[in-house]
mmCIF file of C-alpha atoms in Angstrom:
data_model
loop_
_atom_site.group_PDB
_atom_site.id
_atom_site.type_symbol
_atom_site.label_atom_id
_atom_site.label_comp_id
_atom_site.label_asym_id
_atom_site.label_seq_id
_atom_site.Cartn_x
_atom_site.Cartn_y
_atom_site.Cartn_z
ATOM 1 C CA UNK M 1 -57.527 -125.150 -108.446
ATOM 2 C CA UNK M 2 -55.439 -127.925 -109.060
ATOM 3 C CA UNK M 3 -55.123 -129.894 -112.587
ATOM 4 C CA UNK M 4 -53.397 -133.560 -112.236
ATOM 5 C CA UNK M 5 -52.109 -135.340 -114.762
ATOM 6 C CA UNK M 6 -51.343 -139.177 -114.878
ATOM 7 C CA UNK M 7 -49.383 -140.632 -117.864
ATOM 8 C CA UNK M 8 -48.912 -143.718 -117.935
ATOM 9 C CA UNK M 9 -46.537 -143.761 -121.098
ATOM 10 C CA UNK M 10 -43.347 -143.073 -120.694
ATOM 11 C CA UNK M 11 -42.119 -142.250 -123.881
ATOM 12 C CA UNK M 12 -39.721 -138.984 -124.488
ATOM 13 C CA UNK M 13 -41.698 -136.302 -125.250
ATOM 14 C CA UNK M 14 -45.135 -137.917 -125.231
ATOM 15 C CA UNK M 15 -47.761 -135.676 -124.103
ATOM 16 C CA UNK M 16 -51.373 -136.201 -124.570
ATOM 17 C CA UNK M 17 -54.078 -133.864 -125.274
ATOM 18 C CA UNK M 18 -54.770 -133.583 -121.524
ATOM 19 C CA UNK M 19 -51.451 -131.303 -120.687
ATOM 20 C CA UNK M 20 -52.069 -129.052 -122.796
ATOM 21 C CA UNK M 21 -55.524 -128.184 -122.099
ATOM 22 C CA UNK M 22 -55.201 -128.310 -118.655
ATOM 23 C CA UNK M 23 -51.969 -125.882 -118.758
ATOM 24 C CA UNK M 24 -54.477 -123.428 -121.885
ATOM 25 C CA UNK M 25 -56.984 -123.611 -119.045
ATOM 26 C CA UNK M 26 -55.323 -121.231 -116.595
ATOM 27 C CA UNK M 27 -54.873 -123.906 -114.103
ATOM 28 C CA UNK M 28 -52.193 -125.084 -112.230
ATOM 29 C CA UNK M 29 -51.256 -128.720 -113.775
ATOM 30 C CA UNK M 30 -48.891 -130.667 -111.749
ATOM 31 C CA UNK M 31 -47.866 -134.032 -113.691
ATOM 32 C CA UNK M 32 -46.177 -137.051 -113.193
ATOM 33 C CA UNK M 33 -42.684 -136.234 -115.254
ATOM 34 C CA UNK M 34 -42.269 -137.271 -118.967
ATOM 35 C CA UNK M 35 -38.355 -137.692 -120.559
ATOM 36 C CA UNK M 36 -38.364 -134.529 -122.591
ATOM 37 C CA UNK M 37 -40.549 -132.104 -120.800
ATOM 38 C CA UNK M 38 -37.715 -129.787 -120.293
ATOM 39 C CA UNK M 39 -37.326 -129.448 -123.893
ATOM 40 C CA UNK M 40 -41.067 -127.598 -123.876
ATOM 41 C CA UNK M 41 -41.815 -126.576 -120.416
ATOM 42 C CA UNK M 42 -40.132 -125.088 -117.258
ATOM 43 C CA UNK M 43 -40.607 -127.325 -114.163
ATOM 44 C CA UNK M 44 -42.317 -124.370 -111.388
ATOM 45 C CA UNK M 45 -42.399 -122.314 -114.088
ATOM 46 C CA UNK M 46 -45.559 -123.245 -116.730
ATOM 47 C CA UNK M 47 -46.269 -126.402 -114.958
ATOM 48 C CA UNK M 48 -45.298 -128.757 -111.845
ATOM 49 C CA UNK M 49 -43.643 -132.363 -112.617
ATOM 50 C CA UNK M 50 -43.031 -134.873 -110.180
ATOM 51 C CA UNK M 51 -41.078 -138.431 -110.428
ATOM 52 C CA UNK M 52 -42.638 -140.323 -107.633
ATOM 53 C CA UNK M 53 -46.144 -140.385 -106.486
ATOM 54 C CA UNK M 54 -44.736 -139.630 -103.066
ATOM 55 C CA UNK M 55 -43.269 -136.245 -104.393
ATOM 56 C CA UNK M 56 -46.336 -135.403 -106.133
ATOM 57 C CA UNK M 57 -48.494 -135.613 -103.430
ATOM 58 C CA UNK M 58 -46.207 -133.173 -101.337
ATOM 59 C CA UNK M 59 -46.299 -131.067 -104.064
ATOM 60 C CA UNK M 60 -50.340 -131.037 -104.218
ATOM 61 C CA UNK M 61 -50.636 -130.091 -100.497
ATOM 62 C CA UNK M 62 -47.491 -127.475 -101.079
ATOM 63 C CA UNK M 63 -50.045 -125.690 -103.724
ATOM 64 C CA UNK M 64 -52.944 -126.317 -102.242
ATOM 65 C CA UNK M 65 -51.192 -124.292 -98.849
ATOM 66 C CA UNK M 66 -49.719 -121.398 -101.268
ATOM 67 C CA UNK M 67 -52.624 -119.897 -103.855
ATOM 68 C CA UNK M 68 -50.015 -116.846 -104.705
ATOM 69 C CA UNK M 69 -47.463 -119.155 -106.367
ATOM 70 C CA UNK M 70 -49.941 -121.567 -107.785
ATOM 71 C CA UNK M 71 -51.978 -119.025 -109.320
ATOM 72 C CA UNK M 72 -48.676 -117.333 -110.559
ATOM 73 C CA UNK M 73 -47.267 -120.858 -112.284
ATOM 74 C CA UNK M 74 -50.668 -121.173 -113.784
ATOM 75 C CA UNK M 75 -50.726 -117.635 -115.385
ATOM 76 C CA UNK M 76 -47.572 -118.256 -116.541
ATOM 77 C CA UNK M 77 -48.394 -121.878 -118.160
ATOM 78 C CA UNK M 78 -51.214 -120.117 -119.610
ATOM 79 C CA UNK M 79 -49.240 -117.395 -121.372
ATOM 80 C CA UNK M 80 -47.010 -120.007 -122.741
ATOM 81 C CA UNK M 81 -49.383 -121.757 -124.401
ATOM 82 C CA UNK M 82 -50.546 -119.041 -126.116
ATOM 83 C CA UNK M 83 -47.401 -117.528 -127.360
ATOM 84 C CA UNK M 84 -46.273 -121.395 -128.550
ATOM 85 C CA UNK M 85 -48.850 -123.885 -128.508
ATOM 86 C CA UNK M 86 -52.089 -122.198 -129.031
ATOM 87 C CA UNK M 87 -53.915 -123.513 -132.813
ATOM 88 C CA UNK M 88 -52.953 -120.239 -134.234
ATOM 89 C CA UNK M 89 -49.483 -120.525 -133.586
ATOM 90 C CA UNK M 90 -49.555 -124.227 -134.773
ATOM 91 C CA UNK M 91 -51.294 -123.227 -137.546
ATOM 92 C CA UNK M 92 -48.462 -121.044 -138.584
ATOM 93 C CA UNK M 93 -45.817 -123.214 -137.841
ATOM 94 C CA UNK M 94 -47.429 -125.778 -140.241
ATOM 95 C CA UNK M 95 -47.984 -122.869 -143.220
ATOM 96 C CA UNK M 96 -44.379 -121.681 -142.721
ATOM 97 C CA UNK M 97 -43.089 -125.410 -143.272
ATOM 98 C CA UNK M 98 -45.371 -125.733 -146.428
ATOM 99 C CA UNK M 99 -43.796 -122.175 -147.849
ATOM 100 C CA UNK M 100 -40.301 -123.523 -147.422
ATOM 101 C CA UNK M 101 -41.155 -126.938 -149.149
ATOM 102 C CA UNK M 102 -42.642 -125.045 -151.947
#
């Protein structure tokens, strides 16, 4: 399976909802690039980003054609969000900042 993800803001670093649910999921999510992402994610690596829609529908049909390294991206999205991203995690980040402005 296949996740795709449209964004049609362009903003650095804007991700909606949608990304990171669909990377949590254990999917493979292939997206249409953000400025930023690099800072978060690994392009091939937790997810797929594309600039053009040209490139990502190559891309599709490349994954579609190899399950082995799809379903190895997506296990490795899926471990990153849990280790970084998951509400835990968050939730930690957000008591640790609270501690230090104490």
């Amino acid at each position: 399976h296949i996740n795709l993800g449209m964004n049609h803001y362009h903003m650095t670093r804007y991700y909606n909802r949608r990304l990171f649910e669909s990377v949590a999921s254990g999917r493979l999510h292939i997206t249409y690039y953000i400025p930023g992402m690099e800072i978060h994610f690994k392009n091939k690596k937790h997810l797929v980003w594309f600039k053009t829609v040209e490139q990502g529908i190559k891309l599709v049909k490349y994954y579609l054609n190899n399950p082995e390294e799809r379903e190895q991206i997506a296990k490795q999205g899926r471990d990153f969000f849990i280790k970084n991203h998951s509400w835990p995690v968050r939730t930690q980040q957000f008591v640790n900042k609270i501690k230090k402005m104490l």
